[in-house]
Every structure is written in C-alpha cells, then in structure tokens.
Amino acid sequence: MTNMESVAGDVACLDAELLQLQELSPLAFKSNPDFGQKLFDQWLSLPEANKLVTSLLNDAKAGPLNVSANSSSSNAATNSLPSLFPAGSAPPLSPRSTSGSPRVMKQRAGPSNLGSPLKIVSEPAKELIPQFYFQNGRPLPNELKEQCLFRINQFFYGHSDGLQIQEFKLVTKEICKLPSFFSTALFRKIDVNNTGLATRDAFVDYWVNGSMLTMDTATQIFSILKQPDLKYLTQEDFKPVLRELLATHPGLEFLQSTPEFQERYAETVIYRIFYYINRSGNGHLSLRELKRGNLIDAMQHADEEEDINKVLRYFSYEHFYVIYCKFWELDTDHDFLIDKENLIRYGNHALTYRIVDRIFSQVPRKFTSKVEGKMGYEDFVYFILSEEDKSSEPSLEYWFKCIDLDGNGVITRNEMQFFYEEQLHRMECMAQEPVLFEDILCQIIDMIGPENQSYITLRDLKGCKLSGSVFNILFNLNKFMAFETRDPFLIRQERENPTLTEWDRFAHREYIRLSMEEDVEDASNGSAEVWDESLEAPF
C-alpha cells in the first residue's frame, strides 16, 4: 500500500499539460491510487515512452557532460509524446502566451525532470563607482599641489612676517588668477585679525587647505565677496572691489580728483551688474546667477585693458557718463529724484503718458526711492537700460509687465490697442498719416509669429528678434517713425558690428553728442576751465 501511495504521489507530480490531460489536483490522484498506477503502467508500455526512459537512464550513467549533448534528442522525444486520448476526443487547451503562462513562468527548485543541466549563474562582481561629485571641487593632484606650494614659497620668500596689502596684489593675480582689484577683498579674508599682514601659512590655509584652489573662478569670487552668514551677494559686497578698481585702474585715474563722481561711477556699475545678472530681481545675487552671467569675463577684461571704455560690459566710463548726464538733464531741480513730468521729457518727449503712468505705478519694478511719486537714480538706470536696448531679456520682461494691464501673463489685442490709441492721436496732431490699429495688429502678429494669434506671451517675444520694435510701435513715437523709415546706412552699420548691442550704439552716439555740446559750452564761456556746477551737467 505504501508503494502504491508513492507511485500515486509521483504521478501527481507529472505535468498534466505535457501528457495532454485536463487539470487534475494531487488530491484526486491520492484518493484513487489504482487509477494512478494503471495510468503510469499504460504510459510506460508505450514504445516512445520506453525509448525516452532508456535515453534518460543512459544520460544519467554517462554523467552531466553528455546530458547537454543529448538534450536536443530528449526534447524532440518529449515533443513527440503520444497522447493517451484518441484523436479529436480531448478538449483543446486554452491558448497561452509564452511570457504570460503561470506554468511556464514557474521555476522548479530541483533539477529538470527532462535531464536539462543545472546552469550555475555566478553573481556579477560589484563595480566600484568612483566619486564624481565634490562639494568644494575635485581634489588637486599631489603633483599640482606641490607646484602651487612651490610658487607660493617663492612669493613669500624673504617675508617671514607676511606680505603687506600693496605687495599682495601680485599673489592675487599670479597665484589665484583673479583680477588684481580683488586683492584687498582677498587680503581681508586672510588677515582676519586686521594685522596688516598676510602670512604664508595663513594664505596656504585659506587658499590651498580651504579648497579655494580647486573651485572655479565664479565660486572663488562668490566666496571672497559674500558675507559669511549669507548665501548670496548684495550690492554692498561689490563696493570694495569697485573702490580698488577706481584707485588702481589707469583708465579711471582722472576721477581721483572728484571723489563724488567716483562714487556715482561705482554705483552705476553695480546697478548695471544687478540689472543684467540678478534675473530674480530681488537684490540677492546667487552663485547660479553669477555663473550664468558674463561678469567674470568682464572683470578679467577690465583688469587687462588699460582703456576702460573698451570694456563695454558694465565698466565703460563713457556708458556711465551717458546715463548720469541723461539723468541730470531730466532732474531739473537736482534733488536726485525724477517725477512723471520730468520723465515725459525723455528722448524729446518720445514716450506716451500712458506708459509713463505704468512705470510710476511701479508695475515693472518697485522704486528704491523712499519718496512717493519719485524715481531715484537706480530706478532711472533700470529704465534707461530697458528703453535703449529692448532686445535684452531684462528689457523685454520690464516692458511686458507694463503692457500686461491685468497681469495674467499674456498681452491681448485690447491691451495693445489701449497703448496704441495715444500713439495714433499723436500722429494725427503732428499731421502725419495715421496707421490704423488693425493694420498695426497684423504687422505685429507677422513680426512676432506667436504660438496663439489671439495673444502674445513673453516666450513669444523672447523668441523673436523684432520684439523691441513692437514696444516702440505701442509707446515710443520717435522710434516707431524711425522703424517705419529705416536708414539703410544704419542697417549696414549694425551688420558690420553684430557684437554691439542697441545699448552700445546708443551710448556711443549720445557720448559724442554730449561731449560736443560740452565743447560748445566751454567755447562760449571763453575757457574750458569755466564751469557753473549749478547749471550744467557735472562733467
């Protein structure tokens, strides 16, 4: 009886699909052991089954190496197993996909009943991934570190007590590869006790051991300028650098006799830096913004170029001269504040009252002046840079906020018509042939090519080179007329100098005009030395 039960258990392990049987549970086999025995005997008596058993026994005797060799024949024999049911009497098996059948997916724990060899898969060796992120930069190879220390020893040789601030400038430029006018700021970081000396050990500890050496230039400058408890730069952080630039640059030496204008120049440079680089507009310059901007290249250029006016980005004195004189012309009472009536005179009354109202509503930018209804010098710098170069992203954002009356992020037909109505009225007053808004709207849509022709987004404007002309059409009559009657000579000039921005060209023209006017004033006064500060521009 025990043998019969074991046979029934073995039969229960047979694959019903392989024998072309319907699904039978092991419990059914155990409840009827005679049926299982008869079924096994009948299967064993078949010629094909006899051959299969004999082949399996021979493979087992020969060893595992021969099993694989005969596996194909075994599989063939398996596939040719005779059915126990007469042809056509068995119900068809349900269609099963190879990947989805639970019977196919099921893995047996033991070796295959058909004699397939057990494949031993070794675990893959763990690959050691080298460190690829370093918070303070990749560590310097020992060889380069030794070379740096050797150069440091050369500069500090004979100065056991340390270098004074005047002597430290060469270290800043040659060892740190920073602009020379950063020497004072860097010196203060090393001379924490204000002894007036920077020792060799203190410099090595800060620059080499403090990982400054492995940082990129932008991160180095950011770390030197920022306050220890802050994670951003403010306008105040740039003032020490600008003071040293004014004191040491040969192109700014003439300003040393007029310290009040040195201060105005430094302020203007800082305002321009934050206008272009501080894209968030919160007055907090982040490291990411510093890296994305072109300030580092401009600083290096200013340090290498003796003619400061050739450094068009941020540092040009001629650009400062134009900005300051334009402000001085509008500020009639010289209280360093501008109201609406002052600003409406800008550019020979080029702007409409409606756009000036939007500027003084502080929609594009909050005024820094504390006087209500008054624009300060910093606010004017942002305005003039936006007005004279409408191709820059800060300018497009500035004017987009002005035209977007409801602040919903799109400019609609009605909003454009609101601003153009005043332009149309001014053209009629000047006896010029008016251009209807419907024609202007078609022209604007053709120029911008917005994704949706029912409105214009800031993204549409940033993707078009003619966006600045759209704003001129809406609120600057002089530039609108100039656009309609474009001078071929000016177009050719722009093509010859594609690197110059609209601001660069404007500043150059205005500087020539202002300097000629000053020469005329000097000639009429009979002496170039005569200057009435209360009446004329302060230059």
Coordinates of C-alpha atoms in Angstrom, one line a residue:
M1 CA 0.0 0.0 0.0
T2 CA 2.9 2.3 0.7
N3 CA 4.4 1.7 -2.7
M4 CA 1.1 2.4 -4.3
E5 CA 0.9 5.8 -2.4
S6 CA 4.4 6.8 -3.5
V7 CA 3.6 5.9 -7.1
A8 CA 0.4 8.0 -6.9
G9 CA 2.4 10.9 -5.4
D10 CA 5.0 10.6 -8.3
V11 CA 2.2 10.6 -10.8
A12 CA 0.7 13.6 -9.2
C13 CA 3.9 15.5 -9.9
L14 CA 3.6 14.7 -13.7
D15 CA 2.9 17.7 -15.8
A16 CA -0.7 17.4 -17.0
E17 CA -0.1 19.7 -19.9
L18 CA 2.8 17.5 -21.1
L19 CA 0.6 14.4 -21.0
Q20 CA -2.2 16.4 -22.8
L21 CA -4.5 15.8 -19.8
Q22 CA -7.1 18.0 -18.2
E23 CA -6.0 19.7 -15.0
L24 CA -6.2 17.2 -12.1
S25 CA -5.4 18.1 -8.5
P26 CA -2.9 16.0 -6.5
L27 CA -5.8 15.2 -4.1
A28 CA -7.7 13.5 -6.9
F29 CA -4.7 11.2 -7.6
K30 CA -4.3 10.3 -3.9
S31 CA -7.9 9.5 -3.4
N32 CA -7.8 6.9 -6.3
P33 CA -4.3 5.3 -6.2
D34 CA -5.3 2.4 -8.5
F35 CA -6.1 4.8 -11.3
G36 CA -2.7 6.4 -11.0
Q37 CA -0.9 3.1 -11.1
K38 CA -2.8 2.0 -14.2
L39 CA -2.1 5.3 -15.9
F40 CA 1.6 5.0 -15.2
D41 CA 1.8 1.4 -16.4
Q42 CA 0.0 2.3 -19.6
W43 CA 2.3 5.2 -20.3
L44 CA 5.4 3.1 -19.6
S45 CA 4.3 0.4 -22.0
L46 CA 4.2 2.8 -24.9
P47 CA 7.3 2.4 -27.3
E48 CA 8.0 6.1 -27.4
A49 CA 8.0 6.3 -23.6
N50 CA 10.2 3.3 -23.3
K51 CA 12.8 4.9 -25.6
L52 CA 12.7 8.1 -23.6
V53 CA 13.2 6.4 -20.2
T54 CA 16.1 4.3 -21.7
S55 CA 17.7 7.5 -23.1
L56 CA 17.4 9.3 -19.8
L57 CA 19.0 6.4 -17.9
N58 CA 21.9 6.3 -20.3
D59 CA 22.4 10.0 -20.0
A60 CA 22.4 9.7 -16.2
K61 CA 25.0 6.9 -16.3
A62 CA 27.2 8.9 -18.7
G63 CA 27.4 12.0 -16.5
P64 CA 26.3 15.6 -16.8
L65 CA 28.6 16.5 -19.7
N66 CA 26.7 14.2 -22.0
V67 CA 23.3 15.3 -20.8
S68 CA 23.5 18.5 -22.7
A69 CA 24.6 16.8 -25.8
N70 CA 21.6 14.6 -25.8
S71 CA 19.2 17.3 -24.6
S72 CA 18.1 18.1 -28.1
S73 CA 17.1 14.5 -28.7
S74 CA 15.4 14.4 -25.4
N75 CA 13.4 17.5 -26.2
A76 CA 12.5 16.0 -29.5
A77 CA 11.3 12.9 -27.8
T78 CA 9.4 15.0 -25.3
N79 CA 7.6 16.9 -28.0
S80 CA 6.6 13.6 -29.7
L81 CA 5.0 12.1 -26.6
P82 CA 1.9 10.1 -27.6
S83 CA -1.4 11.3 -26.5
L84 CA -3.4 9.0 -24.1
F85 CA -6.7 10.2 -25.7
P86 CA -7.9 9.2 -29.2
A87 CA -7.5 11.8 -31.8
G88 CA -10.2 14.5 -31.6
S89 CA -11.6 13.3 -28.3
A90 CA -9.6 15.7 -26.0
P91 CA -10.8 19.3 -25.4
P92 CA -8.4 21.9 -26.8
L93 CA -6.0 23.6 -24.5
S94 CA -6.6 27.3 -23.8
P95 CA -4.2 29.4 -25.8
R96 CA -1.2 30.6 -23.6
S97 CA 1.5 33.1 -24.4
T98 CA 5.0 32.0 -23.5
S99 CA 5.5 35.1 -21.4
G100 CA 2.2 35.1 -19.6
S101 CA 1.6 31.4 -18.7
P102 CA 1.9 30.9 -14.9
R103 CA 3.0 27.3 -15.6
V104 CA 5.8 28.4 -17.9
M105 CA 6.9 31.2 -15.5
K106 CA 7.0 28.9 -12.5
Q107 CA 10.5 27.7 -11.8
R108 CA 11.2 24.3 -10.2
A109 CA 13.5 24.2 -7.2
G110 CA 15.1 20.9 -8.2
P111 CA 16.8 19.7 -11.4
S112 CA 14.8 19.3 -14.5
N113 CA 12.8 16.1 -14.9
L114 CA 13.8 16.1 -18.5
G115 CA 17.5 16.0 -17.7
S116 CA 18.4 19.6 -18.6
P117 CA 21.7 20.6 -16.9
L118 CA 21.5 22.9 -14.0
K119 CA 23.1 26.2 -15.0
I120 CA 25.1 27.8 -12.2
V121 CA 25.0 31.6 -12.6
S122 CA 27.6 33.4 -10.7
E123 CA 26.7 36.8 -9.1
P124 CA 28.2 39.7 -11.0
A125 CA 31.1 41.4 -9.3
K126 CA 30.2 44.6 -7.6
E127 CA 31.6 47.6 -9.6
L128 CA 33.1 50.3 -7.5
I129 CA 31.9 53.7 -8.9
P130 CA 34.5 56.4 -8.2
Q131 CA 33.3 59.6 -6.5
F132 CA 32.2 62.1 -9.1
Y133 CA 30.8 65.0 -7.0
F134 CA 32.9 67.1 -4.7
Q135 CA 31.3 69.9 -2.9
N136 CA 34.4 72.1 -2.9
G137 CA 35.7 70.9 -6.2
R138 CA 37.8 67.9 -7.3
P139 CA 40.9 67.4 -5.0
L140 CA 44.0 68.6 -6.6
P141 CA 46.6 66.0 -7.6
N142 CA 49.6 65.9 -5.3
E143 CA 51.9 67.0 -8.1
L144 CA 50.0 70.2 -8.9
K145 CA 49.6 70.9 -5.2
E146 CA 53.3 70.7 -4.8
Q147 CA 53.8 73.0 -7.7
C148 CA 51.4 75.5 -6.2
L149 CA 53.1 75.4 -2.9
F150 CA 56.5 75.9 -4.6
R151 CA 55.2 79.1 -6.3
I152 CA 53.7 80.3 -3.0
N153 CA 57.0 79.9 -1.3
Q154 CA 58.7 81.9 -4.0
F155 CA 56.3 84.9 -3.5
F156 CA 56.6 84.8 0.3
Y157 CA 60.4 84.2 0.3
G158 CA 62.1 86.9 2.4
H159 CA 58.8 87.9 4.0
S160 CA 58.7 85.7 7.1
D161 CA 56.3 88.2 8.8
G162 CA 54.0 88.2 5.8
L163 CA 53.1 90.4 2.9
Q164 CA 51.5 93.9 3.2
I165 CA 48.4 94.7 1.2
Q166 CA 50.3 96.5 -1.5
E167 CA 52.6 93.5 -2.0
F168 CA 49.7 91.1 -2.0
K169 CA 48.3 92.2 -5.4
L170 CA 50.8 90.1 -7.3
V171 CA 49.8 87.0 -5.4
T172 CA 46.2 87.7 -6.2
K173 CA 46.9 87.9 -10.0
E174 CA 49.7 85.3 -10.4
I175 CA 48.8 82.6 -7.8
C176 CA 45.0 83.0 -7.6
K177 CA 44.5 84.0 -11.2
L178 CA 41.9 86.6 -10.1
P179 CA 41.6 90.3 -11.3
S180 CA 44.1 92.4 -9.4
F181 CA 41.4 94.7 -8.0
F182 CA 40.3 91.7 -5.8
S183 CA 43.5 91.8 -3.8
T184 CA 42.0 93.9 -1.0
A185 CA 38.9 91.8 -0.6
L186 CA 41.0 88.6 -0.6
F187 CA 43.6 90.1 1.8
R188 CA 40.8 90.8 4.3
K189 CA 39.7 87.2 4.1
I190 CA 43.2 86.0 5.1
D191 CA 44.1 88.8 7.6
V192 CA 41.1 88.1 9.8
N193 CA 42.8 89.8 12.8
N194 CA 43.5 93.0 10.9
T195 CA 47.2 92.9 11.5
G196 CA 48.0 94.4 8.1
L197 CA 50.0 91.3 7.1
A198 CA 49.1 88.1 5.3
T199 CA 51.4 85.3 6.3
R200 CA 52.4 82.4 4.1
D201 CA 50.8 79.9 6.4
A202 CA 47.5 81.8 6.6
F203 CA 47.3 82.1 2.8
V204 CA 48.0 78.4 2.4
D205 CA 45.4 77.5 5.0
Y206 CA 42.8 79.7 3.3
W207 CA 43.6 79.1 -0.4
V208 CA 45.0 75.5 -0.5
N209 CA 43.7 73.7 2.6
G210 CA 40.4 75.6 2.4
S211 CA 39.7 74.1 -1.1
M212 CA 39.6 77.5 -2.7
L213 CA 42.3 76.3 -5.1
T214 CA 40.0 73.6 -6.6
M215 CA 36.9 75.9 -7.1
D216 CA 36.0 77.5 -10.4
T217 CA 36.6 81.2 -10.7
A218 CA 33.0 82.2 -10.2
T219 CA 32.8 80.2 -7.0
Q220 CA 36.1 81.7 -5.8
I221 CA 34.8 85.3 -6.4
F222 CA 31.5 84.4 -4.8
S223 CA 33.2 83.1 -1.7
I224 CA 35.5 86.1 -1.4
L225 CA 32.8 88.7 -1.7
K226 CA 29.8 87.3 0.2
Q227 CA 29.3 87.8 3.9
P228 CA 29.9 84.6 6.0
D229 CA 26.3 84.3 7.2
L230 CA 24.7 84.8 3.8
K231 CA 24.3 82.6 0.7
Y232 CA 24.1 85.4 -1.8
L233 CA 25.8 88.7 -2.8
T234 CA 24.3 92.1 -2.2
Q235 CA 25.2 95.5 -3.8
E236 CA 27.3 96.4 -0.8
D237 CA 29.6 93.4 -1.4
F238 CA 30.8 94.8 -4.7
K239 CA 31.8 98.2 -3.3
P240 CA 35.2 97.3 -2.0
V241 CA 36.1 95.8 -5.4
L242 CA 34.9 98.9 -7.3
R243 CA 36.8 101.2 -4.9
E244 CA 40.1 99.4 -5.6
L245 CA 39.3 99.4 -9.3
L246 CA 38.9 103.2 -9.2
A247 CA 42.1 103.6 -7.2
T248 CA 44.3 101.4 -9.4
H249 CA 43.0 101.3 -13.0
P250 CA 44.9 103.7 -15.3
G251 CA 41.7 104.4 -17.3
L252 CA 40.0 105.8 -14.2
E253 CA 42.9 107.8 -12.8
F254 CA 41.4 111.1 -13.9
L255 CA 38.5 110.6 -11.5
Q256 CA 40.7 110.6 -8.4
S257 CA 40.3 114.4 -8.1
T258 CA 36.5 114.1 -8.0
P259 CA 35.6 111.5 -5.3
E260 CA 31.8 112.3 -5.6
F261 CA 31.9 111.1 -9.2
Q262 CA 33.9 108.0 -8.3
E263 CA 31.1 107.0 -6.0
R264 CA 28.5 107.6 -8.8
Y265 CA 30.6 105.6 -11.2
A266 CA 30.8 102.7 -8.8
E267 CA 27.0 102.8 -8.1
T268 CA 26.2 102.8 -11.8
V269 CA 28.5 99.8 -12.5
I270 CA 26.8 97.9 -9.6
Y271 CA 23.3 98.8 -10.8
R272 CA 24.2 97.5 -14.3
I273 CA 25.6 94.3 -12.9
F274 CA 22.4 93.6 -11.0
Y275 CA 20.2 94.7 -13.9
Y276 CA 21.6 92.0 -16.2
I277 CA 22.7 89.2 -13.8
N278 CA 20.2 89.3 -10.9
R279 CA 17.4 87.8 -13.0
S280 CA 15.2 87.2 -10.0
G281 CA 15.2 90.9 -9.3
N282 CA 15.3 90.5 -5.5
G283 CA 18.7 92.2 -5.0
H284 CA 20.2 88.9 -3.9
L285 CA 22.8 87.7 -6.4
S286 CA 23.1 83.9 -6.2
L287 CA 26.0 81.7 -7.2
R288 CA 24.0 80.2 -10.1
E289 CA 23.2 83.7 -11.5
L290 CA 26.8 84.7 -11.2
K291 CA 27.9 81.6 -13.1
R292 CA 25.3 82.1 -15.9
G293 CA 26.3 85.7 -16.5
N294 CA 29.3 87.3 -18.2
L295 CA 30.5 89.3 -15.2
I296 CA 33.7 87.2 -14.6
D297 CA 34.8 87.7 -18.2
A298 CA 34.1 91.4 -18.0
M299 CA 36.2 91.7 -14.8
Q300 CA 39.1 89.9 -16.4
H301 CA 38.8 92.2 -19.4
A302 CA 38.8 95.3 -17.2
D303 CA 41.9 94.1 -15.4
E304 CA 43.8 93.5 -18.6
E305 CA 42.6 96.5 -20.7
E306 CA 44.1 99.9 -20.0
D307 CA 41.3 101.8 -21.9
I308 CA 38.3 101.3 -19.6
N309 CA 35.9 102.5 -22.4
K310 CA 36.7 99.4 -24.4
V311 CA 35.2 97.2 -21.6
L312 CA 31.6 97.7 -22.9
R313 CA 30.1 95.3 -20.4
Y314 CA 29.4 97.1 -17.1
F315 CA 32.7 99.1 -16.7
S316 CA 32.8 101.6 -19.6
Y317 CA 33.1 105.1 -18.2
E318 CA 31.5 106.6 -21.4
H319 CA 28.4 104.5 -20.7
F320 CA 28.3 105.8 -17.1
Y321 CA 28.7 109.4 -18.5
V322 CA 25.7 109.0 -20.8
I323 CA 23.5 107.5 -18.0
Y324 CA 24.4 110.2 -15.5
C325 CA 24.1 113.1 -17.9
K326 CA 20.7 111.9 -19.2
F327 CA 19.5 111.8 -15.5
W328 CA 21.0 115.2 -14.8
E329 CA 19.2 116.7 -17.8
L330 CA 15.8 115.4 -16.5
D331 CA 16.4 116.2 -12.9
T332 CA 15.8 120.0 -13.3
D333 CA 15.8 120.8 -9.5
H334 CA 18.8 118.5 -8.9
D335 CA 17.3 116.8 -5.9
F336 CA 18.4 113.5 -7.4
L337 CA 14.8 112.5 -7.9
I338 CA 12.6 112.4 -11.1
D339 CA 8.8 112.7 -11.3
K340 CA 6.4 112.0 -14.2
E341 CA 6.7 115.4 -15.7
N342 CA 10.5 115.0 -15.8
L343 CA 10.4 111.6 -17.4
I344 CA 7.9 112.6 -20.0
R345 CA 10.6 114.8 -21.5
Y346 CA 12.9 111.9 -22.0
G347 CA 14.1 111.4 -25.6
N348 CA 12.4 114.6 -26.8
H349 CA 9.0 113.6 -25.5
A350 CA 9.2 110.2 -27.2
L351 CA 7.2 108.3 -24.6
T352 CA 3.4 108.3 -24.2
Y353 CA 1.7 109.4 -20.9
R354 CA 0.1 106.0 -20.5
I355 CA 3.5 104.2 -20.5
V356 CA 5.0 106.7 -18.1
D357 CA 2.0 106.2 -15.8
R358 CA 2.6 102.4 -15.8
I359 CA 6.3 103.0 -15.0
F360 CA 5.4 105.2 -12.0
S361 CA 2.8 102.7 -10.9
Q362 CA 5.9 100.5 -10.2
V363 CA 4.5 97.5 -12.0
P364 CA 7.7 96.6 -13.9
R365 CA 9.9 97.3 -10.9
K366 CA 9.4 98.7 -7.4
F367 CA 11.2 102.1 -6.9
T368 CA 14.1 102.2 -4.5
S369 CA 13.5 105.9 -3.7
K370 CA 11.5 106.4 -0.5
V371 CA 9.7 109.4 -1.9
E372 CA 6.2 108.7 -3.2
G373 CA 5.8 109.5 -6.9
K374 CA 9.5 110.0 -7.4
M375 CA 12.1 107.9 -9.3
G376 CA 15.6 107.6 -7.9
Y377 CA 18.9 107.3 -9.8
E378 CA 18.9 103.4 -9.5
D379 CA 15.4 103.3 -10.8
F380 CA 16.4 105.5 -13.8
V381 CA 19.3 103.2 -14.6
Y382 CA 16.9 100.3 -14.9
F383 CA 14.6 102.4 -17.0
I384 CA 17.2 103.8 -19.5
L385 CA 18.8 100.3 -20.0
S386 CA 15.4 98.9 -20.7
E387 CA 14.4 101.8 -23.0
E388 CA 17.5 101.9 -25.1
D389 CA 18.1 98.1 -25.6
K390 CA 14.7 96.4 -26.0
S391 CA 16.4 93.3 -27.3
S392 CA 17.8 92.2 -23.9
E393 CA 15.8 89.8 -21.8
P394 CA 15.6 92.2 -18.8
S395 CA 14.2 94.8 -21.1
L396 CA 11.6 92.5 -22.6
E397 CA 10.4 91.5 -19.1
Y398 CA 10.3 95.2 -18.0
W399 CA 8.1 96.3 -20.8
F400 CA 6.0 93.2 -20.9
K401 CA 4.8 93.9 -17.4
C402 CA 3.9 97.4 -18.4
I403 CA 1.7 96.3 -21.3
D404 CA 0.1 93.4 -19.5
L405 CA -2.5 95.5 -17.7
D406 CA -4.3 92.7 -15.9
G407 CA -1.1 90.8 -15.1
N408 CA -2.3 87.5 -16.4
G409 CA 0.9 86.7 -18.3
V410 CA -0.4 87.5 -21.8
I411 CA -0.7 90.6 -24.0
T412 CA -4.1 90.8 -25.7
R413 CA -5.5 92.8 -28.6
N414 CA -7.3 95.2 -26.2
E415 CA -4.2 95.9 -24.2
M416 CA -2.1 96.7 -27.3
Q417 CA -4.9 98.9 -28.6
F418 CA -5.1 100.8 -25.2
F419 CA -1.5 101.9 -25.6
Y420 CA -1.6 102.5 -29.4
E421 CA -4.6 104.8 -29.1
E422 CA -2.3 107.6 -27.7
Q423 CA 0.3 106.9 -30.5
L424 CA -2.5 107.3 -33.1
H425 CA -3.6 110.6 -31.6
R426 CA -0.1 112.0 -31.5
M427 CA 0.4 111.1 -35.2
E428 CA -2.8 113.0 -36.1
C429 CA -1.6 116.0 -34.0
M430 CA 1.7 116.0 -35.9
A431 CA -0.2 115.9 -39.3
Q432 CA 1.3 112.5 -40.1
E433 CA -0.6 109.9 -41.9
P434 CA -2.1 107.7 -39.2
V435 CA -1.8 104.0 -39.3
L436 CA -4.9 102.2 -38.2
F437 CA -4.7 99.7 -35.3
E438 CA -6.0 96.8 -37.4
D439 CA -3.0 97.3 -39.8
I440 CA -0.6 97.6 -36.9
L441 CA -2.0 94.4 -35.3
C442 CA -1.5 92.4 -38.4
Q443 CA 2.1 93.8 -38.6
I444 CA 2.8 92.8 -35.0
I445 CA 1.4 89.3 -35.5
D446 CA 3.6 88.9 -38.6
M447 CA 6.7 90.2 -36.8
I448 CA 6.3 88.0 -33.6
G449 CA 4.7 84.9 -35.0
P450 CA 3.1 83.9 -31.7
E451 CA 2.0 80.3 -30.9
N452 CA -1.6 81.6 -30.5
Q453 CA -2.5 84.6 -32.6
S454 CA -5.2 85.7 -30.1
Y455 CA -2.5 86.8 -27.6
I456 CA 1.3 87.3 -27.2
T457 CA 3.3 85.7 -24.4
L458 CA 6.7 86.6 -23.0
R459 CA 8.1 83.4 -24.5
D460 CA 6.9 84.6 -28.0
L461 CA 8.7 87.9 -27.5
K462 CA 12.0 86.3 -26.3
G463 CA 12.0 84.1 -29.4
C464 CA 11.8 87.0 -31.9
K465 CA 14.5 89.5 -32.8
L466 CA 12.0 92.2 -33.6
S467 CA 10.3 92.2 -30.2
G468 CA 11.8 95.6 -29.3
S469 CA 10.1 97.2 -32.3
V470 CA 6.7 96.0 -31.1
F471 CA 7.1 98.0 -27.9
N472 CA 8.3 101.0 -29.9
I473 CA 5.2 100.8 -32.0
L474 CA 3.0 100.9 -28.9
F475 CA 4.5 103.7 -26.9
N476 CA 7.6 105.4 -28.4
L477 CA 6.6 107.5 -31.4
N478 CA 10.1 108.7 -32.4
K479 CA 11.5 105.1 -32.6
F480 CA 8.3 103.9 -34.3
M481 CA 8.8 106.5 -37.1
A482 CA 12.4 105.6 -37.3
F483 CA 11.5 101.9 -37.7
E484 CA 9.0 102.7 -40.5
T485 CA 11.7 104.8 -42.4
R486 CA 14.7 102.7 -41.6
D487 CA 18.0 104.2 -42.7
P488 CA 20.0 101.8 -44.9
F489 CA 23.2 103.2 -43.6
L490 CA 22.3 102.3 -40.0
I491 CA 21.2 98.9 -41.1
R492 CA 24.6 98.4 -42.7
Q493 CA 26.4 99.6 -39.6
E494 CA 24.5 97.0 -37.5
R495 CA 25.5 94.2 -39.8
E496 CA 29.2 95.3 -39.8
N497 CA 29.3 95.2 -36.0
P498 CA 26.9 92.4 -34.9
T499 CA 28.6 92.1 -31.5
L500 CA 27.4 95.6 -30.5
T501 CA 24.1 95.8 -28.7
E502 CA 21.5 98.5 -29.2
W503 CA 22.7 100.0 -25.9
D504 CA 26.3 100.1 -27.1
R505 CA 25.3 102.0 -30.2
F506 CA 23.1 104.4 -28.3
A507 CA 25.7 105.1 -25.7
H508 CA 28.3 105.8 -28.3
R509 CA 26.1 108.3 -30.2
E510 CA 25.0 110.0 -27.1
Y511 CA 28.5 110.3 -25.7
I512 CA 29.6 112.0 -28.9
R513 CA 26.7 114.4 -28.8
L514 CA 27.2 115.3 -25.1
S515 CA 30.9 115.8 -25.5
M516 CA 30.3 118.1 -28.5
E517 CA 27.7 120.1 -26.5
E518 CA 30.2 120.5 -23.7
D519 CA 32.9 121.7 -26.1
V520 CA 30.5 124.3 -27.4
E521 CA 29.6 125.4 -23.9
D522 CA 33.3 125.7 -23.0
A523 CA 34.0 127.7 -26.2
S524 CA 31.1 130.1 -25.5
N525 CA 32.4 130.7 -22.0
G526 CA 35.8 131.5 -23.3
S527 CA 37.6 128.9 -21.3
A528 CA 37.5 125.1 -21.0
E529 CA 38.1 125.6 -17.2
V530 CA 34.9 127.6 -16.6
W531 CA 32.0 125.5 -15.3
D532 CA 29.0 126.5 -13.4
E533 CA 28.1 123.5 -11.4
S534 CA 24.6 124.7 -10.5
L535 CA 23.6 124.9 -14.2
E536 CA 25.5 122.4 -16.2
A537 CA 26.0 118.7 -16.2
P538 CA 28.7 117.7 -13.7
F539 CA 31.4 117.0 -16.2

